[in-house]
Protein backbone atom coordinates (compact mmCIF):
# COMPACT_ATOMS: atom_id res chain seq x y z
CA MET A 1 -4.51 -14.90 -17.54
CA ALA A 2 -6.51 -14.99 -20.63
CA ALA A 3 -6.19 -17.68 -22.82
CA PRO A 4 -4.08 -17.25 -25.95
CA ASP A 5 -5.48 -16.90 -29.37
CA PRO A 6 -5.22 -19.61 -31.69
CA GLN A 7 -5.27 -17.58 -34.40
CA GLN A 8 -1.80 -16.66 -33.28
CA ALA A 9 -0.69 -20.08 -31.90
CA ALA A 10 -1.67 -21.62 -35.31
CA ASP A 11 -0.03 -21.50 -38.70
CA PRO A 12 -1.71 -18.70 -40.88
CA ALA A 13 -2.16 -21.24 -43.64
CA ALA A 14 -4.22 -23.30 -41.64
CA VAL A 15 -6.17 -20.70 -40.12
CA LYS A 16 -7.07 -19.56 -43.80
CA ARG A 17 -7.76 -23.17 -44.66
CA HIS A 18 -10.12 -23.86 -41.46
CA PRO A 19 -11.73 -20.66 -40.59
CA ALA A 20 -14.59 -22.22 -38.84
CA LEU A 21 -13.03 -24.68 -36.88
CA PHE A 22 -10.92 -22.08 -35.48
CA ARG A 23 -13.85 -19.80 -34.78
CA ALA A 24 -15.30 -22.63 -32.76
CA ILE A 25 -11.95 -22.95 -30.86
CA ARG A 26 -11.74 -19.39 -29.90
CA LYS A 27 -15.52 -19.08 -28.89
CA ARG A 28 -15.11 -22.10 -26.63
CA GLN A 29 -12.10 -20.58 -24.81
CA ASN A 30 -14.11 -17.30 -24.49
CA PRO A 31 -17.42 -17.87 -24.23
CA ARG A 32 -19.93 -15.18 -24.18
CA LEU A 33 -20.87 -14.13 -20.84
CA ARG A 34 -24.12 -15.73 -19.19
CA ARG A 35 -26.15 -13.66 -16.21
CA THR A 36 -24.98 -16.70 -13.88
CA ASP A 37 -21.35 -15.93 -14.69
CA ILE A 38 -21.71 -12.01 -13.50
CA THR A 39 -21.31 -11.42 -9.91
CA VAL A 40 -23.20 -8.76 -8.41
CA THR A 41 -22.14 -7.07 -5.60
CA ASP A 42 -23.80 -7.30 -1.95
CA ASP A 43 -23.48 -3.60 -0.83
CA ALA A 44 -23.33 -3.58 2.84
CA ALA A 45 -21.19 -6.53 2.32
CA VAL A 46 -18.86 -4.78 0.52
CA LYS A 47 -18.93 -1.68 2.66
CA ARG A 48 -18.42 -3.90 5.91
CA ALA A 49 -15.02 -5.48 4.17
CA VAL A 50 -13.62 -1.64 3.21
CA LYS A 51 -14.59 -0.35 6.80
CA ALA A 52 -13.17 -3.17 8.60
CA ALA A 53 -9.61 -3.59 6.39
CA SER A 54 -9.28 -0.14 6.47
CA LEU A 55 -9.74 0.14 9.76
CA GLY A 56 -7.46 -2.42 10.45
CA ASN A 57 -5.08 -1.33 8.23
CA ALA A 58 -5.24 2.09 10.43
CA MET A 59 -4.44 0.72 13.13
CA GLU A 60 -1.16 -0.93 11.48
CA TRP A 61 0.08 2.13 10.50
CA PHE A 62 -0.12 4.22 13.61
CA ASP A 63 1.93 1.27 15.11
CA PHE A 64 4.59 1.92 12.41
CA GLY A 65 3.82 5.63 12.05
CA ILE A 66 5.02 5.92 15.85
CA TYR A 67 8.37 5.18 14.93
CA SER A 68 9.25 7.36 12.39
CA TYR A 69 8.13 10.55 14.35
CA LEU A 70 9.67 9.11 17.70
CA ALA A 71 12.88 8.71 15.31
CA VAL A 72 15.42 11.68 17.46
CA THR A 73 14.16 10.41 21.06
CA ILE A 74 14.69 6.66 19.56
CA GLY A 75 18.09 7.52 18.56
CA HIS A 76 18.91 9.01 21.90
CA VAL A 77 17.81 6.26 24.15
CA PHE A 78 19.22 3.38 22.15
CA PHE A 79 22.53 4.15 21.02
CA PRO A 80 25.48 5.10 22.48
CA SER A 81 26.00 9.01 23.00
CA GLY A 82 28.25 11.06 20.38
CA ASN A 83 27.37 12.83 17.09
CA ASP A 84 23.47 13.80 16.43
CA THR A 85 23.81 12.38 12.75
CA THR A 86 25.22 9.51 13.69
CA GLN A 87 22.42 8.48 16.60
CA LEU A 88 20.13 9.83 13.89
CA LEU A 89 21.37 7.69 11.50
CA SER A 90 21.27 4.84 13.60
CA SER A 91 17.87 5.37 14.15
CA PHE A 92 17.07 5.59 10.82
CA ALA A 93 18.90 2.18 9.78
CA THR A 94 16.74 0.51 12.96
CA PHE A 95 13.72 2.15 10.64
CA ALA A 96 14.71 0.42 7.38
CA VAL A 97 15.82 -2.77 8.96
CA ALA A 98 12.03 -3.58 9.41
CA PHE A 99 11.74 -2.51 5.66
CA LEU A 100 14.39 -5.81 4.80
CA VAL A 101 12.26 -8.57 5.96
CA ARG A 102 9.09 -7.36 4.51
CA PRO A 103 9.47 -9.36 1.73
CA LEU A 104 9.99 -12.34 3.33
CA GLY A 105 6.78 -11.38 5.22
CA GLY A 106 4.93 -11.18 1.78
CA MET A 107 6.36 -14.35 0.64
CA PHE A 108 5.50 -15.57 3.77
CA PHE A 109 1.81 -14.78 3.97
CA GLY A 110 1.09 -13.69 0.34
CA PRO A 111 1.00 -17.27 -0.59
CA MET A 112 -0.86 -18.20 2.82
CA GLY A 113 -3.52 -15.90 2.43
CA ASP A 114 -4.64 -17.96 -0.66
CA LYS A 115 -4.51 -21.21 0.99
CA VAL A 116 -6.05 -20.52 4.22
CA GLY A 117 -7.91 -17.37 3.34
CA ARG A 118 -7.61 -13.48 3.72
CA LYS A 119 -9.41 -12.92 6.96
CA LYS A 120 -6.48 -15.14 8.99
CA VAL A 121 -3.86 -14.01 7.69
CA LEU A 122 -5.07 -10.30 7.96
CA ALA A 123 -5.91 -11.08 11.80
CA LEU A 124 -2.37 -12.86 12.26
CA THR A 125 -0.58 -9.78 10.73
CA MET A 126 -2.52 -7.77 12.87
CA ILE A 127 -1.49 -9.95 16.18
CA LEU A 128 2.48 -9.67 15.00
CA MET A 129 2.36 -5.75 14.35
CA ALA A 130 0.68 -5.56 18.02
CA VAL A 131 3.28 -7.41 19.90
CA GLY A 132 6.05 -6.14 17.94
CA THR A 133 5.04 -2.44 18.71
CA PHE A 134 3.85 -3.44 22.05
CA ALA A 135 7.32 -5.06 23.16
CA ILE A 136 9.28 -1.85 21.99
CA GLY A 137 7.76 0.08 24.65
CA LEU A 138 9.05 -2.62 27.45
CA ILE A 139 12.62 -2.54 25.85
CA PRO A 140 15.33 -0.97 28.62
CA SER A 141 17.43 1.85 27.56
CA HIS A 142 21.00 1.63 26.43
CA ASP A 143 22.12 3.05 29.36
CA THR A 144 20.29 0.30 31.31
CA ILE A 145 21.42 -2.61 29.39
CA GLY A 146 24.07 -1.36 26.87
CA VAL A 147 24.25 -3.05 23.38
CA TRP A 148 21.18 -5.54 24.45
CA ALA A 149 19.02 -2.55 23.83
CA ALA A 150 19.83 -1.94 20.05
CA VAL A 151 19.58 -5.79 19.66
CA LEU A 152 15.92 -6.61 21.06
CA LEU A 153 14.87 -2.96 19.56
CA ILE A 154 16.01 -4.38 15.77
CA PHE A 155 14.37 -8.07 16.40
CA PHE A 156 10.89 -6.48 17.09
CA ARG A 157 11.64 -3.81 14.16
CA MET A 158 11.92 -6.92 12.24
CA LEU A 159 8.66 -8.55 13.56
CA GLN A 160 6.99 -5.44 12.72
CA GLY A 161 8.40 -5.64 8.91
CA PHE A 162 7.57 -9.44 9.14
CA SER A 163 3.83 -8.40 10.05
CA THR A 164 3.55 -5.70 7.59
CA GLY A 165 4.81 -8.06 4.28
CA GLY A 166 1.03 -9.39 4.64
CA GLU A 167 -0.66 -6.26 4.66
CA TYR A 168 -1.30 -4.17 2.04
CA GLY A 169 -1.09 -7.15 -0.12
CA GLY A 170 -3.92 -8.96 1.72
CA ALA A 171 -6.23 -5.68 2.41
CA SER A 172 -5.80 -4.21 -1.16
CA THR A 173 -7.03 -7.68 -2.58
CA PHE A 174 -9.57 -8.06 0.02
CA ILE A 175 -11.47 -4.72 -1.04
CA ALA A 176 -10.28 -5.22 -4.83
CA GLU A 177 -12.25 -8.70 -5.01
CA TYR A 178 -15.43 -7.18 -3.31
CA ALA A 179 -15.70 -3.76 -5.06
CA PRO A 180 -17.69 -3.61 -8.33
CA ASP A 181 -15.40 -3.00 -11.13
CA LYS A 182 -16.82 1.12 -11.91
CA ARG A 183 -16.35 2.18 -8.08
CA ARG A 184 -13.42 -0.30 -7.36
CA GLY A 185 -11.43 3.27 -7.16
CA PHE A 186 -13.83 4.95 -4.83
CA PHE A 187 -13.69 1.73 -2.30
CA GLY A 188 -9.67 1.10 -2.61
CA SER A 189 -9.25 4.82 -1.95
CA PHE A 190 -10.57 3.73 1.78
CA LEU A 191 -7.03 1.85 2.38
CA GLU A 192 -5.01 4.79 1.93
CA PHE A 193 -7.62 6.69 4.14
CA GLY A 194 -6.84 4.36 6.85
CA THR A 195 -3.03 4.64 6.32
CA LEU A 196 -3.46 8.49 6.60
CA ALA A 197 -5.51 8.29 9.70
CA GLY A 198 -3.08 5.82 11.24
CA TYR A 199 -0.45 8.22 10.60
CA VAL A 200 -2.44 10.97 12.16
CA GLY A 201 -3.53 8.81 15.36
CA ALA A 202 0.71 8.52 15.84
CA ALA A 203 1.35 11.95 14.45
CA GLY A 204 -1.32 13.50 17.05
CA LEU A 205 -0.28 11.44 20.13
CA VAL A 206 3.27 12.20 19.31
CA THR A 207 2.71 15.80 19.30
CA ALA A 208 0.74 16.16 22.30
CA LEU A 209 3.56 14.00 23.94
CA TYR A 210 6.10 16.61 23.09
CA ALA A 211 4.10 19.54 24.06
CA LEU A 212 3.32 18.01 27.69
CA LEU A 213 6.96 16.67 28.25
CA ASN A 214 10.20 18.21 28.28
CA ASP A 215 12.92 16.91 26.43
CA ALA A 216 14.26 14.89 29.86
CA GLN A 217 10.95 13.27 30.63
CA MET A 218 10.46 12.30 27.19
CA GLU A 219 13.91 10.49 26.38
CA ALA A 220 12.84 8.83 29.99
CA TRP A 221 9.42 7.18 29.89
CA GLY A 222 7.53 9.50 27.54
CA TRP A 223 8.36 7.94 24.28
CA ARG A 224 7.33 4.54 25.57
CA ILE A 225 3.26 5.30 25.57
CA PRO A 226 2.47 5.39 22.20
CA PHE A 227 4.30 2.14 21.58
CA LEU A 228 2.47 0.64 24.79
CA VAL A 229 -1.18 2.14 23.51
CA ALA A 230 -0.50 -0.38 20.84
CA GLY A 231 -1.56 -3.65 22.55
CA PRO A 232 -5.06 -2.45 23.06
CA LEU A 233 -5.22 -1.14 19.79
CA GLY A 234 -4.10 -4.29 18.43
CA LEU A 235 -6.83 -6.35 20.49
CA VAL A 236 -9.62 -3.82 18.43
CA GLY A 237 -7.70 -4.69 15.15
CA LEU A 238 -8.04 -7.84 15.71
CA TYR A 239 -11.72 -7.87 16.85
CA LEU A 240 -12.36 -5.99 13.56
CA ARG A 241 -10.35 -8.49 11.27
CA LEU A 242 -11.80 -11.44 12.64
CA ARG A 243 -15.36 -10.47 11.95
CA LEU A 244 -14.16 -9.94 8.08
CA ASP A 245 -16.73 -11.83 5.84
CA GLU A 246 -14.19 -13.94 3.37
CA THR A 247 -14.27 -12.66 -0.47
CA PRO A 248 -16.77 -14.85 -2.32
CA ALA A 249 -14.41 -16.60 -4.14
CA PHE A 250 -12.43 -18.14 -1.29
CA GLN A 251 -15.63 -19.74 0.38
CA LYS A 252 -16.05 -21.27 -3.00
CA LEU A 253 -12.85 -23.25 -2.69
CA GLU A 254 -13.71 -23.72 0.94
CA GLY A 255 -16.87 -25.27 -0.14
CA GLY A 256 -18.85 -22.43 1.58
CA THR A 257 -22.55 -21.16 0.15
CA ALA A 258 -21.23 -18.37 -1.41
CA HIS A 259 -22.00 -17.86 -5.33
CA ALA A 260 -18.68 -17.31 -7.17
CA SER A 261 -18.97 -17.54 -10.99
CA GLU A 262 -18.86 -20.42 -13.31
CA ALA A 263 -16.39 -18.28 -15.18
CA ALA A 264 -13.92 -18.03 -12.33
CA ASP A 265 -13.66 -21.57 -11.10
CA GLY A 266 -10.99 -22.90 -12.91
CA VAL A 267 -8.90 -19.98 -11.98
CA GLU A 268 -9.77 -19.52 -8.09
CA ALA A 269 -9.51 -23.77 -7.59
CA THR A 270 -5.37 -22.99 -9.05
CA ALA A 271 -4.97 -20.51 -5.88
CA LYS A 272 -1.92 -22.26 -4.59
CA GLY A 273 0.40 -19.21 -4.00
CA ASP A 274 3.36 -20.47 -6.09
CA LEU A 275 6.13 -18.27 -5.41
CA ALA A 276 8.11 -20.39 -8.46
CA LYS A 277 5.46 -19.68 -11.05
CA ILE A 278 5.32 -15.83 -10.11
CA PHE A 279 8.68 -15.31 -10.65
CA ARG A 280 8.83 -16.86 -13.56
CA GLN A 281 5.83 -16.18 -15.48
CA TYR A 282 4.73 -12.45 -13.89
CA TRP A 283 8.36 -11.40 -13.80
CA PRO A 284 7.48 -8.35 -16.33
CA THR A 285 4.79 -7.38 -14.14
CA LEU A 286 6.25 -7.61 -11.32
CA ILE A 287 8.96 -5.19 -12.49
CA LEU A 288 6.44 -3.02 -13.53
CA CYS A 289 4.89 -3.31 -9.85
CA ILE A 290 8.54 -2.20 -8.48
CA CYS A 291 8.56 0.83 -10.18
CA LEU A 292 5.32 1.79 -9.57
CA VAL A 293 5.51 1.08 -5.80
CA GLY A 294 8.90 2.18 -5.60
CA ALA A 295 8.29 6.11 -6.68
CA TYR A 296 5.12 6.00 -4.86
CA ASN A 297 6.82 4.62 -1.48
CA ILE A 298 9.99 7.19 -1.80
CA THR A 299 7.52 10.32 -1.77
CA ASP A 300 5.10 8.75 0.96
CA TYR A 301 7.57 7.99 3.22
CA MET A 302 9.77 11.37 2.35
CA LEU A 303 6.23 13.22 2.91
CA LEU A 304 4.53 11.09 6.11
CA SER A 305 7.45 9.75 7.67
CA TYR A 306 10.81 11.79 7.31
CA MET A 307 9.49 15.65 6.56
CA PRO A 308 9.05 16.41 10.76
CA THR A 309 12.50 15.06 11.40
CA TYR A 310 13.83 17.04 8.33
CA LEU A 311 12.25 20.13 9.65
CA SER A 312 13.44 19.54 13.31
CA ASP A 313 17.10 18.33 12.35
CA GLU A 314 17.90 19.93 9.43
CA LEU A 315 15.64 23.49 9.62
CA GLY A 316 15.83 23.57 13.50
CA TYR A 317 12.61 23.81 13.76
CA SER A 318 10.59 21.82 17.44
CA GLU A 319 9.49 18.92 16.84
CA THR A 320 5.96 19.71 17.85
CA HIS A 321 6.65 22.39 14.89
CA GLY A 322 6.64 19.90 12.10
CA LEU A 323 4.12 17.52 13.25
CA LEU A 324 1.36 20.10 13.68
CA ILE A 325 2.02 21.10 10.09
CA LEU A 326 2.28 17.59 8.81
CA LEU A 327 -1.19 17.20 10.80
CA ALA A 328 -2.73 19.49 8.80
CA VAL A 329 -1.61 18.37 5.85
CA MET A 330 -2.56 14.42 6.22
CA VAL A 331 -5.99 15.93 7.45
CA PHE A 332 -6.29 18.06 4.34
CA LEU A 333 -5.45 14.57 2.51
CA MET A 334 -7.87 12.98 4.19
CA MET A 335 -10.62 15.07 2.78
CA LEU A 336 -10.02 14.67 -0.56
CA ILE A 337 -8.47 11.03 -1.07
CA ALA A 338 -12.34 9.59 -1.63
CA GLN A 339 -12.99 12.17 -4.67
CA VAL A 340 -9.43 11.40 -6.07
CA GLY A 341 -10.71 7.57 -5.97
CA LYS A 342 -14.03 8.55 -7.61
CA LEU A 343 -11.73 10.36 -10.47
CA SER A 344 -9.58 7.65 -11.29
CA ASP A 345 -12.85 5.57 -11.77
CA ARG A 346 -14.25 8.40 -14.16
CA PHE A 347 -10.95 9.00 -15.82
CA GLY A 348 -8.84 6.21 -15.51
CA ARG A 349 -5.59 5.14 -13.17
CA LYS A 350 -2.96 6.30 -15.47
CA PRO A 351 -4.03 10.03 -16.01
CA LEU A 352 -4.29 10.64 -11.95
CA LEU A 353 -0.51 8.54 -11.56
CA MET A 354 0.82 10.18 -14.15
CA ALA A 355 -0.60 13.59 -12.55
CA GLY A 356 0.91 12.61 -9.03
CA MET A 357 4.45 11.75 -10.43
CA LEU A 358 4.41 14.92 -12.60
CA GLY A 359 3.82 16.77 -9.25
CA PHE A 360 6.71 15.07 -7.78
CA LEU A 361 8.94 15.91 -10.71
CA PHE A 362 8.07 19.59 -11.14
CA LEU A 363 6.74 20.43 -7.58
CA SER A 364 9.69 19.29 -5.52
CA LEU A 365 12.57 21.26 -5.84
CA PRO A 366 9.69 24.47 -5.66
CA ALA A 367 7.80 22.89 -2.96
CA PHE A 368 11.53 22.54 -0.58
CA LEU A 369 12.47 26.10 -1.34
CA LEU A 370 9.47 27.38 0.05
CA ILE A 371 9.87 24.75 2.84
CA ARG A 372 13.20 26.32 3.41
CA ILE A 373 11.86 29.73 3.90
CA ASP A 374 11.06 30.92 7.74
CA GLY A 375 7.75 31.23 8.68
CA ILE A 376 4.18 28.88 8.50
CA LEU A 377 2.78 29.91 5.79
CA PRO A 378 5.51 28.93 3.03
CA ILE A 379 6.24 25.70 4.73
CA THR A 380 2.83 24.89 4.78
CA VAL A 381 2.23 25.49 1.01
CA GLY A 382 5.66 23.61 0.47
CA MET A 383 4.16 20.97 2.35
CA LEU A 384 0.55 21.00 0.29
CA LEU A 385 2.62 20.73 -3.33
CA LEU A 386 3.67 17.57 -2.20
CA GLY A 387 1.07 16.48 -0.51
CA LEU A 388 -1.50 16.79 -3.32
CA SER A 389 0.94 15.32 -5.98
CA LEU A 390 0.93 12.37 -3.42
CA VAL A 391 -2.88 11.91 -2.63
CA CYS A 392 -3.61 11.66 -6.55
CA MET A 393 -1.33 8.17 -6.16
CA LEU A 394 -2.38 7.64 -2.21
CA GLY A 395 -6.32 7.72 -3.81
CA THR A 396 -5.50 5.52 -6.77
CA MET A 397 -2.73 3.18 -6.25
CA SER A 398 -4.65 0.86 -4.16
CA ALA A 399 -6.98 -0.11 -6.91
CA ALA A 400 -4.18 -0.17 -9.91
CA LEU A 401 -2.37 -2.46 -8.51
CA PRO A 402 -4.19 -5.48 -7.30
CA ALA A 403 -5.31 -5.02 -11.17
CA LEU A 404 -1.85 -5.60 -12.09
CA PHE A 405 -2.52 -9.54 -11.59
CA PRO A 406 -4.93 -12.47 -12.50
CA THR A 407 -6.65 -13.72 -9.41
CA ASN A 408 -5.07 -17.00 -8.87
CA VAL A 409 -1.63 -15.06 -8.36
CA ARG A 410 -2.87 -11.61 -7.01
CA TYR A 411 -2.18 -11.59 -3.28
CA GLY A 412 0.86 -13.27 -3.57
CA SER A 413 2.00 -11.66 -6.68
CA LEU A 414 1.05 -8.02 -5.14
CA SER A 415 2.76 -8.97 -1.80
CA VAL A 416 6.83 -10.11 -2.76
CA GLY A 417 6.31 -7.02 -5.71
CA TYR A 418 4.73 -4.12 -3.03
CA ASN A 419 6.94 -5.69 -0.36
CA LEU A 420 10.11 -5.89 -2.64
CA SER A 421 9.93 -2.42 -3.25
CA ALA A 422 9.00 -1.15 -0.34
CA SER A 423 12.15 -2.89 1.39
CA ILE A 424 14.78 -1.58 -1.09
CA PHE A 425 13.16 1.99 -1.89
CA GLY A 426 10.59 2.84 0.71
CA GLY A 427 12.22 2.18 4.53
CA THR A 428 15.36 3.26 3.03
CA THR A 429 14.25 6.91 2.32
CA PRO A 430 14.72 8.46 5.53
CA LEU A 431 18.05 6.60 6.04
CA VAL A 432 19.36 7.72 2.14
CA ILE A 433 17.72 11.31 2.33
CA THR A 434 19.97 11.67 5.81
CA ALA A 435 23.34 10.07 4.50
CA LEU A 436 23.20 12.13 1.42
CA ILE A 437 22.21 15.78 3.32
CA SER A 438 25.08 14.70 5.27
CA TRP A 439 27.28 13.78 2.48
CA THR A 440 26.74 16.72 0.08
CA GLY A 441 25.87 19.68 2.70
CA SER A 442 22.80 20.27 0.72
CA ASN A 443 19.60 20.32 2.56
CA LEU A 444 17.51 20.26 -1.17
CA MET A 445 18.57 16.73 -1.21
CA PRO A 446 15.12 15.45 -0.43
CA ALA A 447 13.63 17.27 -3.34
CA TYR A 448 16.51 15.70 -5.86
CA TYR A 449 15.27 12.19 -4.48
CA ALA A 450 11.83 12.25 -5.38
CA MET A 451 12.52 14.11 -8.85
CA ALA A 452 14.68 10.64 -9.87
CA ALA A 453 12.15 8.52 -8.01
CA ALA A 454 9.19 10.29 -9.75
CA LEU A 455 11.12 10.06 -13.20
CA VAL A 456 10.82 6.29 -13.25
CA GLY A 457 7.36 6.70 -11.84
CA VAL A 458 6.20 8.79 -14.80
CA ILE A 459 7.84 5.51 -17.11
CA ALA A 460 6.23 3.00 -15.33
CA VAL A 461 2.89 4.47 -15.07
CA ALA A 462 3.22 5.35 -19.36
CA CYS A 463 3.96 1.54 -19.70
CA MET A 464 0.82 0.43 -18.00
CA LYS A 465 -2.03 -0.75 -18.73
CA GLU A 466 -5.79 1.31 -18.12
CA THR A 467 -8.03 -0.56 -15.50
CA ALA A 468 -10.35 1.42 -14.64
CA GLN A 469 -14.07 0.15 -15.06
CA GLN A 470 -13.02 -3.20 -15.91
CA PRO A 471 -13.03 -6.83 -14.46
CA LEU A 472 -9.96 -8.14 -12.63
CA ILE A 473 -7.69 -10.21 -14.84
CA GLY A 474 -9.18 -13.95 -14.20
CA SER A 475 -12.41 -12.89 -12.39
CA PRO A 476 -15.53 -12.28 -14.00
CA PRO A 477 -17.46 -8.94 -14.28
CA SER A 478 -18.46 -7.66 -10.96
CA VAL A 479 -21.53 -5.10 -11.19
CA GLU A 480 -23.88 -3.06 -8.57
CA THR A 481 -27.08 -4.40 -9.54
CA ASP A 482 -28.89 -7.00 -11.66
CA GLU A 483 -30.06 -4.39 -14.22
CA GLU A 484 -26.26 -3.86 -15.08
CA ALA A 485 -25.46 -7.64 -15.17
CA ALA A 486 -28.53 -7.74 -17.67
CA GLU A 487 -27.29 -5.00 -19.83
CA LEU A 488 -23.61 -6.62 -20.03
CA VAL A 489 -25.35 -9.79 -21.46
CA GLN A 490 -27.36 -7.98 -23.93
CA ALA A 491 -24.44 -5.84 -25.16
CA GLN A 492 -22.72 -8.49 -26.10
CA ALA A 493 -25.49 -10.37 -27.99
CA PRO A 494 -24.96 -11.11 -31.55
CA ASP A 495 -27.30 -8.55 -33.85
CA PRO A 496 -30.18 -10.30 -35.51
CA LYS A 497 -29.61 -11.14 -39.48
CA PHE A 498 -32.35 -10.75 -41.76
């Protein structure tokens, strides 16, 4: 955090009596930047870090996404036969279980990332996710081992959730600390590009299985294939993660040769991941982060995870029908997301985030009214309205969230705030919406739920500070060229006095 202004802390009368003394104190606490204080990024290293973090993230979300798209089948396999809604609620409750342990994963992996390194933690989360997903594919059905099938499913879902607790905070911190200030939105958008790519891979594989196999084959063995694919994919993800270079700041802590700037030394050296300190000193920012992520996650999971189930279970379409439309929408969003990141660098994070929140607030109801109309065109248009609102957040959030916290607590704070919110709001979204539809009998409940979340998001965005094109808190400026660094130094040189 920035040092307190001595004029605000001291007696105003004392400041008036000793102006030169307080000017000297202020200059000492906030010295002018020297050329050696400014980080000049290595373009090849930045792209390598972004590529590896994003590809690893895609692997993680492939593993996590396949459960969402197989929710109906999993309900039939692992829970006793009976009411279809009860089976679906049981399946989504198991989906939500993974999110209940995510905050624990965030509290465990976040501080660890500050102590042993981003690279090692991201590799560990990859291993745990792959093991959890692969193991689900091996669990016998309820007909074979009874209630133990559901118990094992819940256990491995919890392992998935625990590993995911260290994923987003680590990957977004990694990219944010590498990227130059003026392009952080662009590079950060590739993290969510990876998320969409993972979902597209999962949806594509599940769609192919539904098209090739009948219901009996899917419930007997077909559902296992996407989970078993996670094994070799996990090895690929692990390889990519282990090839990552640590951020210059962490290499400096280890006594490496990276050229972390002197201006950041004091901050980086205190990166101990103190959870008590996070909750004690940064609780207002944590609350802001939780509100932003809550609004974002409810709308995200509603569209990317729950929508195929909504189309098949509530509106009577086949599983393949809903997944194909969602696949087309997600591929379209992948084409736009990097451009949204560029726009956030140019116009700011707040305008893009506000556009997304207002989009869900005003377009959710018209979108779901269109989705209820029989026909591919109105369903696609309705989902595109939701998708265009979502991509404004997807392309911006991964650059906006890391900038909320200072460098010394960034990984831990973001992991805790993000996963607390994802646990309370994100993972429960399919369960809550299914329950609301069951209780009210209205299949417009997803629209109302999204609108309520967006209203909270609008207030949160209004309260946050603009961080585009600015250095991360607690870190020196980061630029792409030596010329930019020289311009920064020159810009704060005092004007000559004649």
